[in-house]
C-alpha positions as a Markdown table, in Angstrom:
| # | Residue | x | y | z |
|---|---|---|---|---|
| 1 | Ala | 0.0 | 0.0 | 0.0 |
| 2 | Val | 1.1 | 3.6 | -0.7 |
| 3 | Val | -0.4 | 6.3 | 1.5 |
| 4 | Leu | -0.4 | 9.9 | 0.3 |
| 5 | Gly | 0.6 | 12.0 | 3.3 |
| 6 | Gly | -0.7 | 15.3 | 2.1 |
| 7 | Gly | 1.0 | 18.3 | 0.5 |
| 8 | Glu | 1.0 | 22.1 | 1.2 |
| 9 | Ser | -2.3 | 22.8 | -0.6 |
| 10 | Asp | -4.0 | 20.0 | 1.3 |
| 11 | Ser | -2.8 | 21.3 | 4.6 |
| 12 | Arg | -3.8 | 24.9 | 3.9 |
| 13 | Arg | -7.5 | 23.9 | 3.9 |
| 14 | Leu | -7.4 | 22.9 | 7.5 |
| 15 | Phe | -5.2 | 25.8 | 8.8 |
| 16 | Pro | -4.5 | 26.5 | 11.7 |
| 17 | Leu | -4.9 | 22.8 | 12.7 |
| 18 | Thr | -2.1 | 22.1 | 10.1 |
| 19 | Gln | 0.1 | 25.0 | 11.1 |
| 20 | Tyr | 2.6 | 22.6 | 12.8 |
| 21 | Arg | 1.6 | 19.2 | 11.3 |
| 22 | Thr | 0.6 | 17.7 | 8.0 |
| 23 | Leu | -3.1 | 16.7 | 7.6 |
| 24 | Pro | -3.0 | 13.0 | 8.5 |
| 25 | Ala | -1.3 | 13.8 | 11.8 |
| 26 | Val | -4.2 | 16.0 | 13.0 |
| 27 | Pro | -5.9 | 14.5 | 16.1 |
| 28 | Phe | -9.3 | 12.9 | 15.6 |
| 29 | Gly | -11.9 | 11.3 | 17.8 |
| 30 | Gly | -10.3 | 12.2 | 21.1 |
| 31 | Ala | -7.5 | 9.7 | 21.3 |
| 32 | Tyr | -6.4 | 9.1 | 17.7 |
| 33 | Arg | -4.7 | 10.8 | 14.7 |
| 34 | Ile | -6.4 | 10.7 | 11.3 |
| 35 | Ile | -3.7 | 8.4 | 10.0 |
| 36 | Asp | -4.5 | 5.8 | 12.8 |
| 37 | Leu | -7.8 | 4.9 | 11.2 |
| 38 | Leu | -6.1 | 4.2 | 7.9 |
| 39 | Met | -3.3 | 2.3 | 9.5 |
| 40 | Ser | -5.8 | 0.2 | 11.4 |
| 41 | Asn | -7.7 | -0.6 | 8.3 |
| 42 | Met | -4.6 | -1.8 | 6.5 |
| 43 | Leu | -3.1 | -3.9 | 9.4 |
| 44 | Asn | -6.5 | -5.5 | 10.1 |
| 45 | Ser | -6.8 | -6.4 | 6.4 |
| 46 | Gly | -3.4 | -8.1 | 6.3 |
| 47 | Ile | -1.7 | -5.3 | 4.4 |
| 48 | Asn | 1.7 | -5.1 | 6.1 |
| 49 | Lys | 3.9 | -3.6 | 3.4 |
| 50 | Ile | 3.2 | 0.1 | 3.7 |
| 51 | His | 4.9 | 3.1 | 2.3 |
| 52 | Ile | 3.8 | 6.6 | 3.5 |
| 53 | Leu | 4.7 | 9.4 | 1.1 |
| 54 | Thr | 5.2 | 12.8 | 2.9 |
| 55 | Ala | 5.8 | 16.2 | 1.2 |
| 56 | Phe | 5.0 | 18.9 | 3.7 |
| 57 | Asn | 5.3 | 19.7 | 7.4 |
| 58 | Ser | 5.8 | 16.0 | 8.1 |
| 59 | Tyr | 7.8 | 16.0 | 11.4 |
| 60 | Ser | 4.7 | 15.3 | 13.6 |
| 61 | Leu | 3.5 | 12.5 | 11.3 |
| 62 | Asn | 6.9 | 10.9 | 11.2 |
| 63 | Arg | 7.3 | 11.0 | 14.9 |
| 64 | His | 3.8 | 9.6 | 15.5 |
| 65 | Leu | 4.4 | 6.7 | 13.1 |
| 66 | Gln | 7.7 | 5.9 | 14.6 |
| 67 | Arg | 6.4 | 5.8 | 18.1 |
| 68 | Thr | 3.2 | 4.0 | 17.4 |
| 69 | Tyr | 3.9 | 1.5 | 14.6 |
| 70 | Asp | 7.3 | 0.1 | 15.5 |
| 71 | Met | 8.3 | -3.5 | 16.2 |
| 72 | Ser | 10.4 | -2.6 | 19.2 |
| 73 | Gly | 7.4 | -1.3 | 21.3 |
| 74 | Gly | 4.5 | -0.1 | 19.1 |
| 75 | Val | 1.8 | -1.9 | 17.1 |
| 76 | Pro | 3.3 | -5.2 | 15.7 |
| 77 | Tyr | 2.8 | -5.6 | 12.0 |
| 78 | Gly | 4.8 | -8.9 | 12.0 |
| 79 | Gly | 6.1 | -11.4 | 9.4 |
| 80 | Asp | 7.8 | -9.8 | 6.4 |
| 81 | Gly | 5.9 | -6.5 | 6.9 |
| 82 | Tyr | 7.4 | -3.1 | 7.0 |
| 83 | Ile | 6.3 | 0.5 | 7.3 |
| 84 | Glu | 8.5 | 3.1 | 5.5 |
| 85 | Val | 8.2 | 6.8 | 5.3 |
| 86 | Val | 9.3 | 8.2 | 2.0 |
| 87 | Ala | 9.9 | 12.0 | 1.9 |
| 88 | Asn | 9.6 | 14.2 | -1.2 |
| 89 | Ser | 13.1 | 15.0 | -2.3 |
| 90 | Met | 15.2 | 16.1 | -5.2 |
| 91 | Ser | 17.4 | 13.7 | -7.1 |
| 92 | Pro | 20.1 | 13.6 | -9.8 |
| 93 | Asp | 17.3 | 13.1 | -12.3 |
| 94 | Ser | 15.2 | 16.0 | -11.0 |
| 95 | Gln | 16.3 | 19.2 | -9.3 |
| 96 | Asn | 12.7 | 20.2 | -8.6 |
| 97 | Trp | 10.3 | 19.2 | -5.9 |
| 98 | Val | 7.6 | 16.9 | -7.3 |
| 99 | Thr | 4.0 | 18.0 | -7.1 |
| 100 | Gly | 0.6 | 16.3 | -7.5 |
| 101 | Thr | -0.5 | 12.8 | -6.4 |
| 102 | Ala | 0.9 | 11.1 | -9.6 |
| 103 | Gly | 4.2 | 13.1 | -9.3 |
| 104 | Cys | 4.8 | 11.8 | -5.7 |
| 105 | Val | 4.0 | 8.2 | -6.7 |
| 106 | Arg | 6.2 | 8.4 | -9.8 |
| 107 | Gln | 9.1 | 9.5 | -7.7 |
| 108 | Phe | 8.4 | 6.7 | -5.2 |
| 109 | Met | 8.0 | 4.0 | -7.9 |
| 110 | Ser | 11.6 | 4.6 | -9.2 |
| 111 | Tyr | 12.8 | 3.7 | -5.7 |
| 112 | Phe | 10.2 | 0.9 | -5.3 |
| 113 | Asp | 11.0 | -0.9 | -8.6 |
| 114 | Ser | 14.7 | -0.8 | -7.9 |
| 115 | Asn | 14.3 | -2.7 | -4.6 |
| 116 | Ser | 14.6 | -6.4 | -4.9 |
| 117 | Lys | 12.4 | -7.2 | -1.9 |
| 118 | Asn | 9.4 | -5.8 | -3.9 |
| 119 | Arg | 9.9 | -8.0 | -6.9 |
| 120 | Phe | 6.9 | -10.3 | -6.2 |
| 121 | Ile | 4.4 | -7.6 | -5.5 |
| 122 | Glu | 1.6 | -7.6 | -8.2 |
| 123 | Asp | -0.9 | -5.0 | -7.0 |
| 124 | Ile | -0.4 | -1.6 | -5.5 |
| 125 | Met | -3.1 | 0.1 | -3.5 |
| 126 | Ile | -3.0 | 4.0 | -3.3 |
| 127 | Leu | -4.9 | 5.6 | -0.4 |
| 128 | Pro | -5.3 | 9.2 | 0.7 |
| 129 | Gly | -4.2 | 9.9 | 4.2 |
| 130 | Asp | -7.0 | 12.3 | 5.1 |
| 131 | His | -10.1 | 10.2 | 4.9 |
| 132 | Val | -11.8 | 8.6 | 7.9 |
| 133 | Tyr | -13.7 | 5.3 | 7.7 |
| 134 | Ser | -13.6 | 1.7 | 8.9 |
| 135 | Ala | -13.1 | -0.9 | 6.1 |
| 136 | Asp | -11.8 | -4.3 | 5.4 |
| 137 | Tyr | -9.7 | -4.1 | 2.2 |
| 138 | Thr | -9.7 | -7.9 | 1.7 |
| 139 | Pro | -13.0 | -8.0 | -0.4 |
| 140 | Ile | -11.8 | -5.0 | -2.4 |
| 141 | Ile | -8.6 | -6.7 | -3.4 |
| 142 | Ala | -10.5 | -10.0 | -4.2 |
| 143 | Tyr | -12.9 | -8.0 | -6.4 |
| 144 | His | -10.0 | -6.3 | -8.2 |
| 145 | Arg | -8.4 | -9.7 | -9.0 |
| 146 | Ser | -11.7 | -11.5 | -9.8 |
| 147 | Thr | -12.7 | -8.9 | -12.5 |
| 148 | Gly | -9.2 | -8.9 | -14.0 |
| 149 | Ala | -9.3 | -5.1 | -13.7 |
| 150 | Asp | -6.1 | -3.1 | -14.5 |
| 151 | Leu | -7.4 | -0.5 | -12.0 |
| 152 | Thr | -10.1 | -0.6 | -9.4 |
| 153 | Ile | -11.5 | 2.6 | -8.0 |
| 154 | Val | -13.4 | 2.5 | -4.7 |
| 155 | Cys | -16.5 | 4.5 | -5.0 |
| 156 | Arg | -19.9 | 5.3 | -3.4 |
| 157 | Pro | -23.2 | 7.0 | -4.2 |
| 158 | Val | -23.0 | 10.8 | -3.6 |
| 159 | Ser | -25.3 | 13.8 | -3.8 |
| 160 | Gly | -24.9 | 16.5 | -6.4 |
| 161 | Glu | -23.4 | 18.8 | -3.8 |
| 162 | Gln | -20.8 | 16.2 | -2.8 |
| 163 | Ala | -20.1 | 15.4 | -6.5 |
| 164 | Cys | -18.6 | 18.8 | -7.2 |
| 165 | Arg | -15.9 | 18.1 | -4.6 |
| 166 | Leu | -15.0 | 14.6 | -5.6 |
| 167 | Gly | -14.0 | 12.6 | -8.7 |
| 168 | Val | -17.3 | 11.5 | -10.4 |
| 169 | Val | -17.6 | 8.3 | -12.5 |
| 170 | Lys | -20.1 | 6.9 | -14.9 |
| 171 | Leu | -20.5 | 3.1 | -15.0 |
| 172 | Asp | -21.8 | 0.5 | -17.4 |
| 173 | Ala | -23.9 | -2.5 | -16.3 |
| 174 | Gln | -20.8 | -4.5 | -15.2 |
| 175 | Asn | -19.5 | -1.6 | -13.0 |
| 176 | Arg | -16.8 | -0.8 | -15.5 |
| 177 | Ile | -16.0 | 2.9 | -15.5 |
| 178 | Lys | -16.7 | 4.7 | -18.8 |
| 179 | Thr | -16.1 | 8.3 | -17.7 |
| 180 | Phe | -14.1 | 9.9 | -14.9 |
| 181 | Ser | -14.2 | 13.6 | -14.1 |
| 182 | Glu | -12.3 | 15.2 | -11.2 |
| 183 | Lys | -14.3 | 17.8 | -9.3 |
| 184 | Pro | -16.7 | 18.6 | -12.2 |
| 185 | Ser | -18.4 | 22.0 | -12.4 |
| 186 | Ala | -22.2 | 22.3 | -12.0 |
| 187 | Ser | -22.6 | 22.5 | -15.8 |
| 188 | Glu | -20.8 | 19.2 | -16.2 |
| 189 | Leu | -22.9 | 17.2 | -13.7 |
| 190 | Pro | -25.9 | 16.4 | -15.9 |
| 191 | Glu | -23.6 | 14.4 | -18.2 |
| 192 | Leu | -22.3 | 12.4 | -15.3 |
| 193 | Ala | -25.7 | 11.7 | -13.7 |
| 194 | Met | -26.9 | 8.1 | -13.7 |
| 195 | Ser | -30.5 | 6.9 | -13.7 |
| 196 | Asp | -32.0 | 4.7 | -11.0 |
| 197 | Asp | -31.8 | 1.7 | -13.4 |
| 198 | Glu | -28.1 | 2.5 | -14.3 |
| 199 | Met | -27.2 | 2.7 | -10.6 |
| 200 | Arg | -28.9 | -0.5 | -9.5 |
| 201 | Pro | -26.0 | -2.9 | -10.4 |
| 202 | Phe | -23.7 | -0.7 | -8.3 |
| 203 | Met | -25.8 | -0.5 | -5.2 |
| 204 | Met | -25.6 | -2.8 | -2.2 |
| 205 | Pro | -28.3 | -5.5 | -1.7 |
| 206 | Thr | -29.8 | -3.4 | 1.1 |
| 207 | Glu | -30.1 | -0.5 | -1.2 |
| 208 | Thr | -32.3 | -2.1 | -3.8 |
| 209 | Glu | -35.3 | 0.1 | -3.2 |
| 210 | Thr | -35.8 | 2.1 | -6.3 |
| 211 | Arg | -37.0 | 5.7 | -6.9 |
| 212 | Pro | -38.3 | 5.8 | -10.5 |
| 213 | Gly | -37.3 | 8.8 | -12.5 |
| 214 | Thr | -34.5 | 9.9 | -10.1 |
| 215 | Thr | -30.9 | 10.3 | -10.9 |
| 216 | Gly | -27.7 | 10.1 | -8.8 |
| 217 | Tyr | -24.0 | 10.2 | -8.9 |
| 218 | Val | -21.2 | 7.8 | -8.1 |
| 219 | Gly | -18.2 | 9.5 | -6.5 |
| 220 | Ser | -14.6 | 8.3 | -6.1 |
| 221 | Cys | -13.2 | 7.8 | -2.6 |
| 222 | Gly | -9.7 | 8.3 | -3.9 |
| 223 | Ile | -8.7 | 4.7 | -3.2 |
| 224 | Tyr | -7.1 | 3.0 | -6.2 |
| 225 | Ile | -5.8 | -0.5 | -6.7 |
| 226 | Phe | -3.5 | -0.8 | -9.7 |
| 227 | Lys | -1.9 | -3.7 | -11.3 |
| 228 | Arg | 1.7 | -2.9 | -10.6 |
| 229 | Ser | 2.7 | -3.2 | -14.3 |
| 230 | Val | -0.1 | -0.9 | -15.4 |
| 231 | Leu | 0.8 | 1.7 | -12.8 |
| 232 | Ser | 4.5 | 1.7 | -13.7 |
| 233 | Glu | 3.9 | 1.9 | -17.4 |
| 234 | Ala | 1.3 | 4.6 | -17.1 |
| 235 | Leu | 3.6 | 6.8 | -15.0 |
| 236 | Lys | 6.4 | 6.4 | -17.5 |
| 237 | Arg | 4.2 | 6.9 | -20.6 |
| 238 | His | 2.5 | 10.0 | -19.2 |
| 239 | Phe | 5.6 | 11.4 | -17.6 |
| 240 | Lys | 4.3 | 15.0 | -17.8 |
| 241 | Met | 1.1 | 14.3 | -15.9 |
| 242 | Gln | 1.1 | 15.1 | -12.2 |
| 243 | Asp | -2.3 | 14.1 | -11.0 |
| 244 | Phe | -4.2 | 10.8 | -11.0 |
| 245 | Gly | -7.8 | 12.2 | -10.9 |
| 246 | Arg | -7.4 | 15.1 | -13.3 |
| 247 | Gln | -5.0 | 13.6 | -15.8 |
| 248 | Ile | -3.8 | 10.0 | -15.6 |
| 249 | Ile | -7.1 | 8.1 | -14.9 |
| 250 | Pro | -9.2 | 9.9 | -17.5 |
| 251 | Glu | -6.4 | 9.2 | -20.0 |
| 252 | Leu | -6.2 | 5.5 | -19.1 |
| 253 | Ile | -10.0 | 5.2 | -19.6 |
| 254 | Arg | -9.6 | 6.8 | -23.1 |
| 255 | Glu | -6.9 | 4.3 | -23.9 |
| 256 | Gly | -9.2 | 1.4 | -23.1 |
| 257 | Val | -7.6 | 0.2 | -19.9 |
| 258 | Lys | -10.0 | -1.9 | -17.9 |
| 259 | Val | -11.1 | 0.2 | -14.9 |
| 260 | His | -13.8 | -1.0 | -12.5 |
| 261 | Ala | -15.6 | 0.5 | -9.6 |
| 262 | Tyr | -16.1 | -1.1 | -6.2 |
| 263 | Arg | -18.8 | 0.0 | -3.9 |
| 264 | Leu | -17.5 | 1.0 | -0.4 |
| 265 | Pro | -20.1 | 0.2 | 2.3 |
| 266 | Gly | -20.7 | 2.1 | 5.5 |
| 267 | Tyr | -19.5 | 5.5 | 6.6 |
| 268 | Trp | -16.8 | 7.4 | 4.7 |
| 269 | Ala | -15.7 | 11.1 | 5.0 |
| 270 | Asp | -13.0 | 13.2 | 3.4 |
| 271 | Val | -12.0 | 15.4 | 6.3 |
| 272 | Gly | -9.3 | 17.3 | 4.3 |
| 273 | Gly | -11.6 | 19.5 | 2.3 |
| 274 | Ser | -12.4 | 22.1 | 5.0 |
| 275 | Val | -12.5 | 22.7 | 8.7 |
| 276 | Gly | -16.2 | 22.3 | 8.5 |
| 277 | Asp | -15.8 | 18.8 | 7.1 |
| 278 | Phe | -13.3 | 17.9 | 9.8 |
| 279 | Tyr | -15.7 | 19.2 | 12.5 |
| 280 | Ala | -18.7 | 17.3 | 11.0 |
| 281 | Ala | -16.8 | 14.1 | 11.0 |
| 282 | Asn | -15.9 | 14.4 | 14.7 |
| 283 | Met | -19.6 | 15.3 | 15.5 |
| 284 | Ser | -20.8 | 12.2 | 13.6 |
| 285 | Leu | -18.9 | 10.1 | 16.1 |
| 286 | Leu | -21.5 | 11.2 | 18.7 |
| 287 | Ser | -24.5 | 10.1 | 16.8 |
| 288 | Asp | -26.5 | 7.0 | 17.7 |
| 289 | Pro | -25.2 | 4.7 | 16.3 |
| 290 | Pro | -21.9 | 6.4 | 15.8 |
| 291 | Ser | -20.5 | 6.8 | 12.3 |
| 292 | Ile | -17.4 | 4.9 | 13.4 |
| 293 | Ser | -17.4 | 2.7 | 16.5 |
| 294 | Phe | -14.1 | 2.6 | 18.3 |
| 295 | Asn | -15.4 | -0.2 | 20.4 |
| 296 | Ala | -14.5 | -2.6 | 17.6 |
| 297 | Pro | -14.2 | -6.4 | 17.9 |
| 298 | Ile | -10.8 | -7.6 | 19.1 |
| 299 | Asn | -10.0 | -9.0 | 15.6 |
| 300 | Ser | -10.2 | -5.5 | 14.1 |
| 301 | Pro | -9.1 | -2.9 | 16.7 |
| 302 | Phe | -8.3 | 0.7 | 16.1 |
| 303 | Phe | -4.6 | 1.3 | 16.9 |
| 304 | Lys | -3.2 | 4.4 | 18.5 |
| 305 | Phe | -0.2 | 5.5 | 20.5 |
| 306 | Pro | -0.3 | 3.7 | 23.8 |
| 307 | Leu | -0.6 | 6.4 | 26.4 |
| 308 | Thr | 0.4 | 5.5 | 30.0 |
| 309 | Ile | -1.9 | 8.0 | 31.8 |
| 310 | Pro | -4.6 | 7.4 | 34.4 |
| 311 | Ala | -8.3 | 7.2 | 33.9 |
| 312 | Ser | -10.2 | 10.5 | 33.7 |
| 313 | Gln | -11.5 | 12.1 | 36.8 |
| 314 | Met | -15.2 | 13.3 | 36.5 |
| 315 | Met | -16.1 | 15.2 | 39.7 |
| 316 | His | -19.7 | 16.5 | 40.1 |
| 317 | Ser | -20.0 | 17.0 | 36.4 |
| 318 | Arg | -22.7 | 16.3 | 33.8 |
| 319 | Val | -21.6 | 14.6 | 30.6 |
| 320 | Ser | -24.1 | 14.0 | 27.8 |
| 321 | Gly | -23.4 | 12.5 | 24.4 |
| 322 | Ala | -19.7 | 12.9 | 24.6 |
| 323 | Leu | -16.4 | 11.1 | 24.0 |
| 324 | Val | -14.0 | 11.7 | 26.8 |
| 325 | Ser | -10.4 | 10.3 | 26.5 |
| 326 | Ala | -8.0 | 9.2 | 29.2 |
| 327 | Gly | -6.2 | 11.5 | 31.7 |
| 328 | Cys | -8.8 | 14.3 | 31.8 |
| 329 | Ile | -9.8 | 16.2 | 34.9 |
| 330 | Val | -13.3 | 17.5 | 34.8 |
| 331 | Asn | -14.5 | 19.5 | 37.8 |
| 332 | Arg | -18.2 | 20.6 | 38.3 |
| 333 | Ser | -18.7 | 21.2 | 34.5 |
| 334 | Asp | -21.2 | 20.5 | 31.8 |
| 335 | Ile | -20.1 | 18.7 | 28.6 |
| 336 | Arg | -22.7 | 18.2 | 25.9 |
| 337 | Asn | -22.2 | 16.7 | 22.4 |
| 338 | Ser | -18.4 | 17.1 | 22.4 |
| 339 | Val | -15.2 | 15.2 | 21.8 |
| 340 | Ile | -12.7 | 15.6 | 24.6 |
| 341 | Gly | -9.0 | 14.6 | 24.0 |
| 342 | Ser | -6.5 | 13.2 | 26.4 |
| 343 | Arg | -5.3 | 15.2 | 29.4 |
| 344 | Ser | -8.0 | 17.9 | 29.0 |
| 345 | Ile | -8.2 | 20.0 | 32.2 |
| 346 | Ile | -11.7 | 21.5 | 32.5 |
| 347 | Gly | -12.2 | 23.9 | 35.5 |
| 348 | Pro | -15.3 | 24.5 | 37.6 |
| 349 | Asn | -18.6 | 25.8 | 36.1 |
| 350 | Val | -17.3 | 25.3 | 32.5 |
| 351 | Thr | -19.8 | 24.6 | 29.7 |
| 352 | Ile | -18.6 | 22.8 | 26.6 |
| 353 | Glu | -21.1 | 22.2 | 23.8 |
| 354 | Asp | -20.8 | 21.0 | 20.2 |
| 355 | Ser | -17.1 | 21.2 | 20.4 |
| 356 | Val | -13.9 | 19.3 | 19.7 |
| 357 | Val | -11.1 | 19.7 | 22.3 |
| 358 | Phe | -7.8 | 18.0 | 21.4 |
| 359 | Gly | -6.5 | 18.0 | 24.9 |
| 360 | Ala | -2.8 | 18.3 | 25.7 |
| 361 | Ser | 0.5 | 16.5 | 25.0 |
| 362 | His | 1.6 | 16.9 | 28.7 |
| 363 | Tyr | 0.4 | 18.3 | 32.0 |
| 364 | Asp | 1.5 | 21.7 | 33.1 |
| 365 | His | 3.6 | 20.4 | 36.0 |
| 366 | Glu | 5.6 | 18.1 | 33.7 |
| 367 | Lys | 7.5 | 20.9 | 31.9 |
| 368 | Pro | 8.9 | 24.3 | 33.0 |
| 369 | Leu | 6.5 | 27.2 | 32.3 |
| 370 | Pro | 7.7 | 29.8 | 29.9 |
| 371 | Arg | 6.4 | 32.5 | 32.2 |
| 372 | Pro | 4.4 | 32.9 | 35.5 |
| 373 | Leu | 0.7 | 32.0 | 35.5 |
| 374 | Gly | -1.7 | 34.9 | 35.7 |
| 375 | Pro | -4.8 | 36.5 | 34.1 |
| 376 | Thr | -2.9 | 36.9 | 30.8 |
| 377 | Phe | -1.2 | 33.5 | 30.9 |
| 378 | Pro | -3.7 | 31.0 | 32.5 |
| 379 | Pro | -3.0 | 27.3 | 33.2 |
| 380 | Met | -3.3 | 24.8 | 30.4 |
| 381 | Gly | -6.9 | 23.8 | 29.9 |
| 382 | Ile | -10.2 | 25.6 | 30.2 |
| 383 | Gly | -10.6 | 28.0 | 33.1 |
| 384 | Glu | -13.4 | 28.5 | 35.6 |
| 385 | Gly | -16.8 | 29.9 | 34.3 |
| 386 | Ser | -15.8 | 29.7 | 30.6 |
| 387 | Ile | -18.2 | 28.8 | 27.8 |
| 388 | Val | -17.0 | 26.9 | 24.7 |
| 389 | Arg | -19.5 | 26.4 | 21.9 |
| 390 | Asn | -19.2 | 25.2 | 18.3 |
| 391 | Ala | -15.4 | 25.3 | 18.5 |
| 392 | Ile | -12.2 | 23.3 | 17.9 |
| 393 | Leu | -9.4 | 23.7 | 20.5 |
| 394 | Asp | -6.0 | 22.4 | 19.4 |
| 395 | Leu | -3.4 | 20.8 | 21.7 |
| 396 | Asn | -2.0 | 22.6 | 24.7 |
| 397 | Val | -4.3 | 25.7 | 24.6 |
| 398 | Arg | -4.7 | 27.9 | 27.6 |
| 399 | Val | -8.2 | 29.3 | 28.1 |
| 400 | Gly | -8.6 | 31.7 | 31.0 |
| 401 | Lys | -11.5 | 32.3 | 33.5 |
| 402 | Asn | -14.9 | 33.6 | 32.3 |
| 403 | Val | -14.0 | 33.3 | 28.6 |
| 404 | Gln | -16.7 | 33.0 | 26.0 |
| 405 | Leu | -15.8 | 31.2 | 22.8 |
| 406 | Val | -19.2 | 31.4 | 21.2 |
| 407 | Asn | -18.8 | 33.3 | 17.9 |
| 408 | Lys | -20.9 | 36.1 | 19.3 |
| 409 | Glu | -20.9 | 38.1 | 16.0 |
| 410 | Gly | -21.8 | 35.1 | 13.9 |
| 411 | Val | -18.7 | 35.4 | 11.7 |
| 412 | Tyr | -18.1 | 32.8 | 9.0 |
| 413 | Glu | -14.4 | 33.4 | 8.3 |
| 414 | Ser | -12.0 | 35.6 | 10.3 |
| 415 | Ala | -8.2 | 35.8 | 11.1 |
| 416 | Asp | -8.5 | 39.2 | 12.9 |
| 417 | Arg | -7.1 | 37.6 | 16.1 |
| 418 | Gly | -4.7 | 35.3 | 14.3 |
| 419 | Val | -1.7 | 36.7 | 16.2 |
| 420 | Gln | -3.4 | 35.3 | 19.4 |
| 421 | Gly | -4.0 | 31.9 | 17.7 |
| 422 | Met | -7.8 | 32.6 | 17.5 |
| 423 | Tyr | -9.6 | 32.0 | 14.1 |
| 424 | Val | -13.0 | 31.5 | 12.7 |
| 425 | Arg | -13.2 | 28.9 | 9.9 |
| 426 | Asp | -16.5 | 27.9 | 8.3 |
| 427 | Gly | -18.3 | 29.5 | 11.2 |
| 428 | Ile | -16.4 | 27.4 | 13.7 |
| 429 | Ile | -14.0 | 29.0 | 16.3 |
| 430 | Val | -10.6 | 27.4 | 16.0 |
| 431 | Leu | -7.8 | 27.9 | 18.6 |
| 432 | Ala | -4.4 | 27.1 | 17.2 |
| 433 | Arg | -1.9 | 24.9 | 19.0 |
| 434 | Glu | -0.7 | 26.5 | 22.3 |
| 435 | Ala | -3.0 | 29.5 | 21.9 |
| 436 | Val | -3.3 | 31.7 | 25.0 |
| 437 | Val | -6.8 | 33.2 | 25.7 |
| 438 | Pro | -6.6 | 35.7 | 28.7 |
| 439 | Asp | -9.3 | 35.8 | 31.4 |
| 440 | Gly | -12.6 | 37.5 | 30.3 |
| 441 | Thr | -12.0 | 37.2 | 26.6 |
| 442 | Ile | -15.2 | 37.2 | 24.4 |
| 443 | Met | -15.2 | 35.9 | 20.8 |
């Protein structure tokens, strides 16, 4: 498997959460990183030869992977498996940084093909590192091989609004892809629409209920399984093309390469499109049933960095519809419909509603303070009497007493307080990592 670790343009969409890390390293679901869900899917599916391609702001991701997925003390991937991080780099053949999904994979393939330990690998799966879902890849690989496809693209039905942000395909009755268009405009959508009868062979058995006269769309999830020979030859033949979705895949279809679609069941979300998408994916974990259940069976667990911290202390507090991670101290507070990360310190009479709190990488007493605590430099966590609503708080933030983070003015986008690490993105208040919010602040 080859995981695309995200570039500068991908990370910009989730700023300031990606100010100090690449997108797959962003915390998700309280105790995990986005990359952990993808790594868990692969390891649970028996995929243990994993290459992660990084191109931008990758220190945090590299450190997390090294600490979490390592034979010496992390998650064992066993046998002849390996996990390698491959950084974007210049070479004697190219004095420029490569760009685009195909450009990154092309540079990687020159290294991959020259390594003798990879000589028996027949298929290569390419996966985005910024999607969240739980899936078994085994039936996808079996489908790819049973159809004899040169390329299998994992897809799912999408609405017209979603279609404009994804690659959209059009299928024949055998689920072979006839047309592929990356992020089509509204004027292009009618040509990509499929009738209910055309969609029926692609739908799951539980989705057989028809709606006569309706049309729909099939969107790409950005997950590709190539025959190795087809991928290598395509990258060499179209050496000027830098993107799979916009250039290489449409060209392969025009050349008559056998490209099939596989229907991905269950929940799937692209959290790299905007802060709003990332926020919605976290909120969906709180639905009943949750979009992704981290209480998975023992044979398909979700892996994460093994924290050695105590259980959370919940003192005289009310918690409703929330995920609360380990090591938190919650004192006489009200938490509703929120995701609370590890080591979150929540003071007395605090209200947190519809929010995502990343928590902290350490407790205040574990490291020297940069300056004395006071009204302008409060302790780490959320101070007494504060209200946090519809917000995302990155790691190690310091929110003082009687602070209101409620987007009082109803702003949709704002960086007016960016120097303080306070932003509004997609109508959601976002505090950057290690932001300091003095006592009495209202936003």
